[in-house]
Short mmCIF file of C-alpha atoms in Angstrom, two decimals:
data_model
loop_
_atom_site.label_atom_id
_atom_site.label_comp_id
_atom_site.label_asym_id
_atom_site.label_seq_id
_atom_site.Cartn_x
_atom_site.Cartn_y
_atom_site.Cartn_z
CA UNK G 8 -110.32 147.53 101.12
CA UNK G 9 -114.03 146.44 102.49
CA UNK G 10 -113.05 143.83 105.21
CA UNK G 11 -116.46 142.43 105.24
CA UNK G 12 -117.14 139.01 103.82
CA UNK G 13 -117.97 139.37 100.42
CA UNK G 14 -119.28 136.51 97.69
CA UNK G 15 -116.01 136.29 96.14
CA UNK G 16 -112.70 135.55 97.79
CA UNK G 17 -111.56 139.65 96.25
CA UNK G 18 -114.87 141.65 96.63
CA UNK G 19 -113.93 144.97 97.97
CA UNK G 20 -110.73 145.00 96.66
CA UNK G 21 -109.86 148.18 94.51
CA UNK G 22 -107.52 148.01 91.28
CA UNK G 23 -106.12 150.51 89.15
CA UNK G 24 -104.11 148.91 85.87
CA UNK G 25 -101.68 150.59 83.83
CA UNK G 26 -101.08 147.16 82.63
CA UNK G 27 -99.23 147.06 79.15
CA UNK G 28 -98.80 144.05 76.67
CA UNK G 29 -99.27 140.38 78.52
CA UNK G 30 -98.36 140.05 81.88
CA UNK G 31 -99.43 143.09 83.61
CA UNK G 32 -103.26 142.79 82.53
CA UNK G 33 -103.32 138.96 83.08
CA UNK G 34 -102.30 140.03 87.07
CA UNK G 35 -105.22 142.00 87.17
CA UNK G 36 -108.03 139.89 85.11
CA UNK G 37 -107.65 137.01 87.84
CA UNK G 38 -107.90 139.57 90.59
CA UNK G 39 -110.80 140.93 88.92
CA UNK G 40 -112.48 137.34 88.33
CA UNK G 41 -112.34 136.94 92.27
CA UNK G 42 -114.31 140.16 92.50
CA UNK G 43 -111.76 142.67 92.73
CA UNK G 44 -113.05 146.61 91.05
CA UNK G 45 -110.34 146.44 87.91
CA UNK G 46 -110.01 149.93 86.11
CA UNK G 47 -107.66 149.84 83.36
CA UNK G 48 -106.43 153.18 82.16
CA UNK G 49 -105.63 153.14 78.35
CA UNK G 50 -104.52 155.71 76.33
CA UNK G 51 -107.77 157.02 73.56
CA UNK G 52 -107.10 156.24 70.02
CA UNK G 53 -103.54 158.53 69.83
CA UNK G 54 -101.92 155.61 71.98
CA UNK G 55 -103.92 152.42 72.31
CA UNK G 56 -103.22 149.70 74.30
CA UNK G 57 -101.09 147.60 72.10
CA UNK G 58 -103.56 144.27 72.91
CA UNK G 59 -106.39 145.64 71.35
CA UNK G 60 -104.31 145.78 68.11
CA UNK G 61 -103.40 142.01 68.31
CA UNK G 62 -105.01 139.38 65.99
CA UNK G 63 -107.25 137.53 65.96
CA UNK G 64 -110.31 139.77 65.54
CA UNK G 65 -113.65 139.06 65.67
CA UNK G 66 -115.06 137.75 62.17
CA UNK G 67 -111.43 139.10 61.20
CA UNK G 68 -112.41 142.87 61.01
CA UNK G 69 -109.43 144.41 62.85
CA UNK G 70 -110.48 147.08 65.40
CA UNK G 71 -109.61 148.36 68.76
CA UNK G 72 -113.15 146.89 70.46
CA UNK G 73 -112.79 143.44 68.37
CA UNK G 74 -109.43 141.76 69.27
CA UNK G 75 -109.82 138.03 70.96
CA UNK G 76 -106.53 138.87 72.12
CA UNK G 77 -107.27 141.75 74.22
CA UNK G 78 -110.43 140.29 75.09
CA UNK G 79 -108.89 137.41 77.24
CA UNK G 80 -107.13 139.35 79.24
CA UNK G 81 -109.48 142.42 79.88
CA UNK G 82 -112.92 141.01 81.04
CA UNK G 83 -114.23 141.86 83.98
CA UNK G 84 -112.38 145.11 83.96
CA UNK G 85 -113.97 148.64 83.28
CA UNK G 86 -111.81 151.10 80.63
CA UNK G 87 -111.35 154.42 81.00
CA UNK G 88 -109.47 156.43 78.40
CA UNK G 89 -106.82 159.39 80.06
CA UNK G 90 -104.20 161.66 78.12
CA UNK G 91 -101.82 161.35 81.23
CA UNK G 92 -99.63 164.30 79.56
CA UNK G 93 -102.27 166.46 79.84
CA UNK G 94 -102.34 167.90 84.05
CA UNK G 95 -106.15 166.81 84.52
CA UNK G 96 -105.65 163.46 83.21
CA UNK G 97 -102.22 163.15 85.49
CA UNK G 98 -105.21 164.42 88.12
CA UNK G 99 -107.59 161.94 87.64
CA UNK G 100 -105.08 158.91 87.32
CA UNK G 101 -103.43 160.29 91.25
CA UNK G 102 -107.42 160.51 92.40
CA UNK G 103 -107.75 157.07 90.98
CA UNK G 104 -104.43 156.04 93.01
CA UNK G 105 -105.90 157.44 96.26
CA UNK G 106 -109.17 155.45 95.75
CA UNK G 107 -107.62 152.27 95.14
CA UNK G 108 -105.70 149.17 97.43
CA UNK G 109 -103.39 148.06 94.14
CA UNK G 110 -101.88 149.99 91.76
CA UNK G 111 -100.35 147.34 89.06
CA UNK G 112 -98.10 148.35 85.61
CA UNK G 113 -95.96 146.59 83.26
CA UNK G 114 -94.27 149.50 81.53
CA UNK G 115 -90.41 149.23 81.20
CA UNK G 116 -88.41 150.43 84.31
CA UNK G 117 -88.80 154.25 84.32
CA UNK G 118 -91.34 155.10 82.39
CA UNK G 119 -94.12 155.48 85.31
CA UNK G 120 -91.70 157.90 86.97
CA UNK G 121 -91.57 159.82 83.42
CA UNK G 122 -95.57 160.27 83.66
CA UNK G 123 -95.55 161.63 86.95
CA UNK G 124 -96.67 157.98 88.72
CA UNK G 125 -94.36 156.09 90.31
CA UNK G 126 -94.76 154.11 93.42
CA UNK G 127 -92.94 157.65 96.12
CA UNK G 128 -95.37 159.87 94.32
CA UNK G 129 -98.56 157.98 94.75
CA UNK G 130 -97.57 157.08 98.15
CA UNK G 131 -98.12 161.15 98.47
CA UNK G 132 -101.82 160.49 98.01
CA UNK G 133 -102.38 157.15 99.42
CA UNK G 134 -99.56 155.57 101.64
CA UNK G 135 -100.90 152.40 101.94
CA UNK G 136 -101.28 151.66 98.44
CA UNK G 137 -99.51 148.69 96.79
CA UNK G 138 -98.16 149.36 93.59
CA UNK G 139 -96.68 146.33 91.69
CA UNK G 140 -94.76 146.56 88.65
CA UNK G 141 -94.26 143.99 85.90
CA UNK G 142 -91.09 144.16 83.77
CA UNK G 143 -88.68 141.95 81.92
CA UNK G 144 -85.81 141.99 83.98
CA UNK G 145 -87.29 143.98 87.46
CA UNK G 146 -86.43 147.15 88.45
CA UNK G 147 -82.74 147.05 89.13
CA UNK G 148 -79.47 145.46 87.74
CA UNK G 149 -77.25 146.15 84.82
CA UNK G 150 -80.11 145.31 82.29
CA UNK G 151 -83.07 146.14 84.02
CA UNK G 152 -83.95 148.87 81.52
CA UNK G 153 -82.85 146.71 78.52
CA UNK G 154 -86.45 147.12 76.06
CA UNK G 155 -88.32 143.61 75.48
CA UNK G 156 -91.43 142.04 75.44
CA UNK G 157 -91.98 138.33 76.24
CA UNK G 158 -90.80 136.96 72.57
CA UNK G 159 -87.13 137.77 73.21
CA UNK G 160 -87.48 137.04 77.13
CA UNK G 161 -88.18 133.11 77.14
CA UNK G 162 -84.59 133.33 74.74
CA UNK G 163 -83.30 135.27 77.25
CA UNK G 164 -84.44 132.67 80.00
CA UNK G 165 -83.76 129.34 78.60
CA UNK G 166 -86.66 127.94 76.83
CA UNK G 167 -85.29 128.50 73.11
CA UNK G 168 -82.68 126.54 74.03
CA UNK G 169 -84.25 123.23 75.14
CA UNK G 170 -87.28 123.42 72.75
CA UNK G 171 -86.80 121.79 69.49
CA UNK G 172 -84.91 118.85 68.55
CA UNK G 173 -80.85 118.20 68.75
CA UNK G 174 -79.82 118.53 65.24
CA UNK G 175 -81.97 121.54 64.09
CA UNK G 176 -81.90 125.22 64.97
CA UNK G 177 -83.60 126.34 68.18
CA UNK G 178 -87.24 126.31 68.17
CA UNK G 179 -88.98 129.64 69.85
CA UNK G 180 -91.83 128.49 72.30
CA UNK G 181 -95.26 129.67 70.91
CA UNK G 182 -95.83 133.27 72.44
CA UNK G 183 -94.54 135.40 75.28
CA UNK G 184 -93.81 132.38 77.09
CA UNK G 185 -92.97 134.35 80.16
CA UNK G 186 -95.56 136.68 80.23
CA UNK G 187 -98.12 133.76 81.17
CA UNK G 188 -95.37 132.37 84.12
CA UNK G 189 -95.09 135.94 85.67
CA UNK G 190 -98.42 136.67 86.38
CA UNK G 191 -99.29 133.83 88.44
CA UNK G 192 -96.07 135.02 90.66
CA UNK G 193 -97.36 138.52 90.50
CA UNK G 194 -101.09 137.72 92.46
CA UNK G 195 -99.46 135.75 94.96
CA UNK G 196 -96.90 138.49 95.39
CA UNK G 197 -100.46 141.07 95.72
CA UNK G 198 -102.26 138.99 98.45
CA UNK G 199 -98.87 138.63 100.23
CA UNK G 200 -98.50 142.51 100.39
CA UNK G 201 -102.52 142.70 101.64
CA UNK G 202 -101.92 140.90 104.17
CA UNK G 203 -99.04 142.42 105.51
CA UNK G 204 -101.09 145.65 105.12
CA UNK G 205 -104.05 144.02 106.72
CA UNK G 206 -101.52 143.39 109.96
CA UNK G 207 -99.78 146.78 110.17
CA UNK G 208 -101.86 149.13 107.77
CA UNK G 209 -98.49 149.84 105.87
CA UNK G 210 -98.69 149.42 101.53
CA UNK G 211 -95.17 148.26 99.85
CA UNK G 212 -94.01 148.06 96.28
CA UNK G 213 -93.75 144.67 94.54
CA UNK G 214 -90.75 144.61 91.86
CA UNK G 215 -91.60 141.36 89.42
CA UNK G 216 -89.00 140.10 87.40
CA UNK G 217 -90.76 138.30 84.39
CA UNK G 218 -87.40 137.05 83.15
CA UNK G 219 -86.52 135.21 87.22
CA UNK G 220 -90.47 133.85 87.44
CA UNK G 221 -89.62 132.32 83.88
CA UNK G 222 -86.45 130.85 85.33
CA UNK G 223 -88.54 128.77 88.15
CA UNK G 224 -90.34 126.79 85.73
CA UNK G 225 -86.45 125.90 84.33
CA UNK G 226 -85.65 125.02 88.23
CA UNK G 227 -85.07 121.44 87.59
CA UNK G 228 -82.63 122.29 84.99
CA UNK G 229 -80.66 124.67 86.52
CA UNK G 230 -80.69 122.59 90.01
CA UNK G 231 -78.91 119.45 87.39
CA UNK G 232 -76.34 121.75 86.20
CA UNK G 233 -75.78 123.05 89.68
CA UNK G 234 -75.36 119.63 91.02
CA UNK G 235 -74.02 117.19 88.46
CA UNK G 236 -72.98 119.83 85.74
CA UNK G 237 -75.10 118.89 83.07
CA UNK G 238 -76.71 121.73 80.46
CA UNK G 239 -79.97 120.65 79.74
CA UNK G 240 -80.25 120.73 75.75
CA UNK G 241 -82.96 120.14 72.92
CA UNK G 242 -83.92 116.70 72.75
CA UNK G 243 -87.47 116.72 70.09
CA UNK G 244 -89.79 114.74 71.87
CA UNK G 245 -87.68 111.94 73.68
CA UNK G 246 -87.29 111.48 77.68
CA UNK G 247 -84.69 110.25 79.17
CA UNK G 248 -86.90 108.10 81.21
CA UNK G 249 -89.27 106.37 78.88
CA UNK G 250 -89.53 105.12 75.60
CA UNK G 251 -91.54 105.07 73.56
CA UNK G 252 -92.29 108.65 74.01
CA UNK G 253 -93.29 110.72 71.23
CA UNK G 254 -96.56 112.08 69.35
CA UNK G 255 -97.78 109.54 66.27
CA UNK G 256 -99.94 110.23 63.45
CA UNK G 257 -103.81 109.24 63.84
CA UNK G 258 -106.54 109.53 61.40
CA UNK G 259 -107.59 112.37 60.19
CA UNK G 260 -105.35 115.67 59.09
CA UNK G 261 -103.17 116.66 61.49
CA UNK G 262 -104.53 114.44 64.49
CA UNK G 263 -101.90 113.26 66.44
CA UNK G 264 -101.32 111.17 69.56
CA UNK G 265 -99.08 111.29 72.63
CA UNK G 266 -97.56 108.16 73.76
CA UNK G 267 -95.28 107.43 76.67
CA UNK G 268 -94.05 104.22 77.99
CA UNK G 269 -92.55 104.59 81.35
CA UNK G 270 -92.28 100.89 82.27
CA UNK G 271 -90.99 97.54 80.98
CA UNK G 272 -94.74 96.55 81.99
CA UNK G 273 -96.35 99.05 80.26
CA UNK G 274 -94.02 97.99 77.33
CA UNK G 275 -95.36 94.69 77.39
CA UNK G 276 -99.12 96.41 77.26
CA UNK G 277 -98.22 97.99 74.45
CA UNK G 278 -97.47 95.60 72.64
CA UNK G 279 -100.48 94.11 73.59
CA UNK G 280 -102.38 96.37 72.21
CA UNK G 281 -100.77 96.54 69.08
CA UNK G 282 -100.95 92.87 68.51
CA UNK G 283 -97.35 92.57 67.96
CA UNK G 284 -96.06 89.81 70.69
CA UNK G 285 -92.80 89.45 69.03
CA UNK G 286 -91.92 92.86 70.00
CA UNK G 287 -92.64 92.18 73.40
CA UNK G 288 -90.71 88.75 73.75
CA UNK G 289 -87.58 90.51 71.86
CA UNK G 290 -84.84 91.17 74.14
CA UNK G 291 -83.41 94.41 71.90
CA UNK G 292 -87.07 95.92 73.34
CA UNK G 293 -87.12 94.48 77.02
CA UNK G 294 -85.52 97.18 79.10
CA UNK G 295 -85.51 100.89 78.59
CA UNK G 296 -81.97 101.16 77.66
CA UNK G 297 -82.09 98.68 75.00
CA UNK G 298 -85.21 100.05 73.86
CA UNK G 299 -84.04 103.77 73.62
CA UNK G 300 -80.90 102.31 71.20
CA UNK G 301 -83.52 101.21 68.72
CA UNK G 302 -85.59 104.82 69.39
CA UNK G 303 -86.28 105.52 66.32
CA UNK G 304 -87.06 101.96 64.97
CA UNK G 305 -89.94 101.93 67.48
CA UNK G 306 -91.50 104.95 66.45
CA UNK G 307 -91.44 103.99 63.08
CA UNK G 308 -93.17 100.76 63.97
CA UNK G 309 -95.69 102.43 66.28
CA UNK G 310 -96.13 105.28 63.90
CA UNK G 311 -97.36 102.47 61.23
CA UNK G 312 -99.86 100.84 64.07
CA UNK G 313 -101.44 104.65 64.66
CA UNK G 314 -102.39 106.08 61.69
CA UNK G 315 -105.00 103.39 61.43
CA UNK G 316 -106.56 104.83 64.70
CA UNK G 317 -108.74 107.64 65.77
CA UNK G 318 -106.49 110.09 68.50
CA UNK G 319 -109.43 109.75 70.59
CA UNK G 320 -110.07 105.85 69.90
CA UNK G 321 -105.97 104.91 71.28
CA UNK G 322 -106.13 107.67 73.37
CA UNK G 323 -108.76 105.81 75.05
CA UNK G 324 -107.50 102.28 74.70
CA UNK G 325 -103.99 103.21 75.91
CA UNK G 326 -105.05 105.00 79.08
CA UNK G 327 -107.34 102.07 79.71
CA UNK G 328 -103.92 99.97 79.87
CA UNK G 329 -102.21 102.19 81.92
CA UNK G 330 -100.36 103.80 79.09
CA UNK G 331 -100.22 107.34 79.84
CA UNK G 332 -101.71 109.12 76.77
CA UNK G 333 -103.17 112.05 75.36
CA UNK G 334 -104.73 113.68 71.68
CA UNK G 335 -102.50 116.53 70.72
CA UNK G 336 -105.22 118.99 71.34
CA UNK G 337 -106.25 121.79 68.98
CA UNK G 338 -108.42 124.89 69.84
CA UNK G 339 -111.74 123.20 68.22
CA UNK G 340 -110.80 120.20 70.70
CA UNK G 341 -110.47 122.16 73.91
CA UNK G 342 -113.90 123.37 73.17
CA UNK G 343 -115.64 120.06 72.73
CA UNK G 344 -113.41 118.77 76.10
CA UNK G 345 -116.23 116.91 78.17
CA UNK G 346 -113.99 117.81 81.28
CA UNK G 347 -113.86 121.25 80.49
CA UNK G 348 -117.56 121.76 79.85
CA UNK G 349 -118.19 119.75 83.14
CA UNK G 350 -115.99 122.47 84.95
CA UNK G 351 -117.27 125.53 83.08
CA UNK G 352 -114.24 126.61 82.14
CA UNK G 353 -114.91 128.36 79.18
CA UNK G 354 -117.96 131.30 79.66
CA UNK G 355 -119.57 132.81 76.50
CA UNK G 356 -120.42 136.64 77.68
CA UNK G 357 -122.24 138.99 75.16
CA UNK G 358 -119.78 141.59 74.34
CA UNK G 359 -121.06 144.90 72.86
CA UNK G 360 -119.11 145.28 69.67
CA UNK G 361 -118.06 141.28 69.10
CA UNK G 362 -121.59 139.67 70.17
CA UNK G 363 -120.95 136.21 72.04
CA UNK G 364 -117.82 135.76 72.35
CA UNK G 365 -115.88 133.10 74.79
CA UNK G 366 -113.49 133.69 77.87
CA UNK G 367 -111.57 131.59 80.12
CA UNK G 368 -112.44 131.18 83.27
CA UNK G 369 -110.56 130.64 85.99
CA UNK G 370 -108.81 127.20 86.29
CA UNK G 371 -109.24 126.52 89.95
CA UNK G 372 -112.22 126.29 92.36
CA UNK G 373 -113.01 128.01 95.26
CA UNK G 374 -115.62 126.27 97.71
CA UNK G 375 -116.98 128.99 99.66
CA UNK G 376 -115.80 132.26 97.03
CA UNK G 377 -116.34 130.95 93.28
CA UNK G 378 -114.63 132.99 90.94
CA UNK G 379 -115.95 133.86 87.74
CA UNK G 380 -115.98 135.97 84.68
CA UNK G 381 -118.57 138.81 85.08
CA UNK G 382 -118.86 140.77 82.15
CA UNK G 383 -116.93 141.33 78.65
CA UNK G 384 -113.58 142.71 77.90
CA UNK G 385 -114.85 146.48 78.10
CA UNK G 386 -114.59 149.07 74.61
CA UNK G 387 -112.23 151.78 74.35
CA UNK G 388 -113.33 154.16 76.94
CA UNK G 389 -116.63 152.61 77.90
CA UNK G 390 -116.48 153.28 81.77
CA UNK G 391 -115.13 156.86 81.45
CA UNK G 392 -118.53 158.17 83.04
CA UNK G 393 -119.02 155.55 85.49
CA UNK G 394 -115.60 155.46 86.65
CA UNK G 395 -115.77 159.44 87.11
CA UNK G 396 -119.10 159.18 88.69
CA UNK G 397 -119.40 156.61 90.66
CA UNK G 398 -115.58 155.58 91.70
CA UNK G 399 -114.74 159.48 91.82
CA UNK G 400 -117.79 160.94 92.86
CA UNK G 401 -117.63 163.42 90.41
CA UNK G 402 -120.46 166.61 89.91
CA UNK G 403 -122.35 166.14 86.65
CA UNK G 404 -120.61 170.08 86.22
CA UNK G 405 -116.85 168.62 86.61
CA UNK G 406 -117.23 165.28 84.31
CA UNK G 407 -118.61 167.94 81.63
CA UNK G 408 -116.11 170.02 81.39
CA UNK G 409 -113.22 167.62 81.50
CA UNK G 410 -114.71 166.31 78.36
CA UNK G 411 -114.29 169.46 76.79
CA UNK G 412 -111.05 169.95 77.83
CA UNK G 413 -110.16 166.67 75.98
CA UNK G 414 -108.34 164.53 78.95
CA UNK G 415 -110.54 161.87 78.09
CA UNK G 416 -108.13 161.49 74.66
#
């Protein structure tokens, strides 16, 4: 790694990704937005990465250059397309190794070893690398080479269980829950590892559980069984803490608003704003406890005050109060957000094969190192010269004839 001061917090850094799926490529955009060199292997067109076959595509055209999906979680990154069975691809990936600090996958357990790359053979050709690897369950244990993706993990961890309400079936989280908790986990877990390198020149291996980072965003749960014995279970939208607290309809189709009344004061505000004093001056209403025995009463009777309202309008009336609120946001919504627009957070980058096309950036600012996202989610195989060339130094001769050997797939 460059030690000199570079314009972002990562510049310098080098980063191979075998990344698979969710979690592993997600590590490795936001090293890449704070100027890390990303190069994500992928298998050609006989094995590609399973992202770039995930909906939605661009102007709904399915192809391996035109999925939103892949898109989010590649830019920034450079593609180069290997057949690792064949011996000069299993070359180039180990040359790769040697010139980069990180080495991150997210294969199951085992299969890195299979292809000839886990962590005690590329310590052969660079022993200060850090290799970090990304699975369901980690590396070890009973189940730790039990198949999975993220769908069946946040199951597996907890979240089906508490999402949905009391007297229906579980309700599934949307997504691979988990595979958006892990990565976060995973870059702190990297810059740990550099900087223990940085003080003795030594690499490691970094084994990430995705199913135990899942588990810390359950902590309070499992630290209220582990105390008073209580299992957390589904409970819709209620809180034990405040009523009312629920979403209610607004104008419009499918505009809804979040309400939550924390506070016998704020109750009183509430009614306020409703212009129902009765309700206020009722004693079944004036503490929480009486109010949550007549739960569902109240929403009823808010519900009926709402759908007269814009989400926006009493989003902006009850916040004024000191109610907390907030519109039930949809993806149109997010990208008309004043705040977010103020921030930048979303960056529209011309991509080759999709045109404009919009990217998160990163959700945090750095003073003196701003991230950002610096080019498109690269095509199939886009880099596969200027990775060779310039990252490899390879002769115009050699680059030529591993194209006709085919190890570019």
């Amino acid at each position: 790694m460059n030690q000199s001061r570079g314009r972002e917090a990562l510049e310098g850094l080098k980063v191979v990704d075998f990344g698979w799926f969710v979690a592993g490529p997600m590590m490795t955009k936001f090293l890449a937005d704070n100027g890390a060199t990303v190069v994500l292997v992928e298998g050609g067109l006989s094995k590609v990465q399973a992202l770039r076959t995930g909906s939605p595509f661009k102007d709904k055209k399915p192809g391996v250059n035109r999925s939103g999906y892949f898109a989010m979680y590649a830019s920034g990154k450079y593609s180069i397309t290997l057949n690792l069975s064949h011996p000069r691809g299993l070359d180039i990936a180990m040359r790769l190794v040697a010139w980069a600090d990180v080495v991150a996958e997210s294969f199951r357990p085992g299969v890195m070893k299979e292809l000839g790359l886990d962590y005690d053979r590329l310590k052969t050709v660079n022993p200060s690398v850090i290799m970090v690897s990304s699975t369901n369950q980690g590396q070890t244990g009973p189940q730790a080479r039990q198949p999975g993706v993220g769908t069946q993990l946040v199951s597996l961890a907890g979240f089906t269980e508490i999402t949905g309400w009391p007297d229906r079936v579980p309700a599934q989280p949307f997504g691979a829950y988990t595979d958006v908790i892990a990565p976060r986990f995973g870059v702190v877990a990297i810059l740990a590892a550099l900087d223990y390198r940085r003080r003795t020149g030594k690499g490691q291996y970094i084994d990430l559980s995705q199913y135990e980072a899942g588990i810390q965003f359950l902590a309070p749960a499992a630290l209220d069984y582990s105390v008073n014995g209580r299992v957390l279970k589904r409970a819709g939208n209620e809180c034990p803490y405040a009523c009312p607290h629920n979403v209610y309809p607004c104008v419009g189709e499918d505009r809804w608003c979040a309400i939550a009344v924390f506070s016998d004061q704020e109750w009183q505000e509430l009614c306020r704003l409703m212009e129902r004093p009765e309700l206020g001056q009722d004693p079944k209403f004036s503490t929480l406890g009486s109010r949550k025995q007549s739960e569902e009463y109240l929403d009823q009777i808010i519900g009926s005050w709402t759908r007269s309202h814009r989400a926006e309008e009493l989003m902006d009336k009850l916040q004024s109060a000191g109610i907390a609120a907030g519109v039930v946001s949809n993806g149109r919504d997010l990208r008309e957000d004043s705040q977010l627009k103020y921030r930048h957070h979303f960056w529209v980058i011309d991509h080759p094969e999709m045109g404009p096309h919009s990217y998160d950036g990163p959700p945090y600012l750095l003073s003196k190192t701003p991230a950002s996202v610096k080019r498109s989610a690269p095509c199939l195989g886009e880099h596969n010269e200027f990775v060779c060339r310039e990252f490899l130094e390879m002769s115009d001769e050699e680059f030529l004839d591993l194209i006709e050997t085919g190890v570019f797939d």
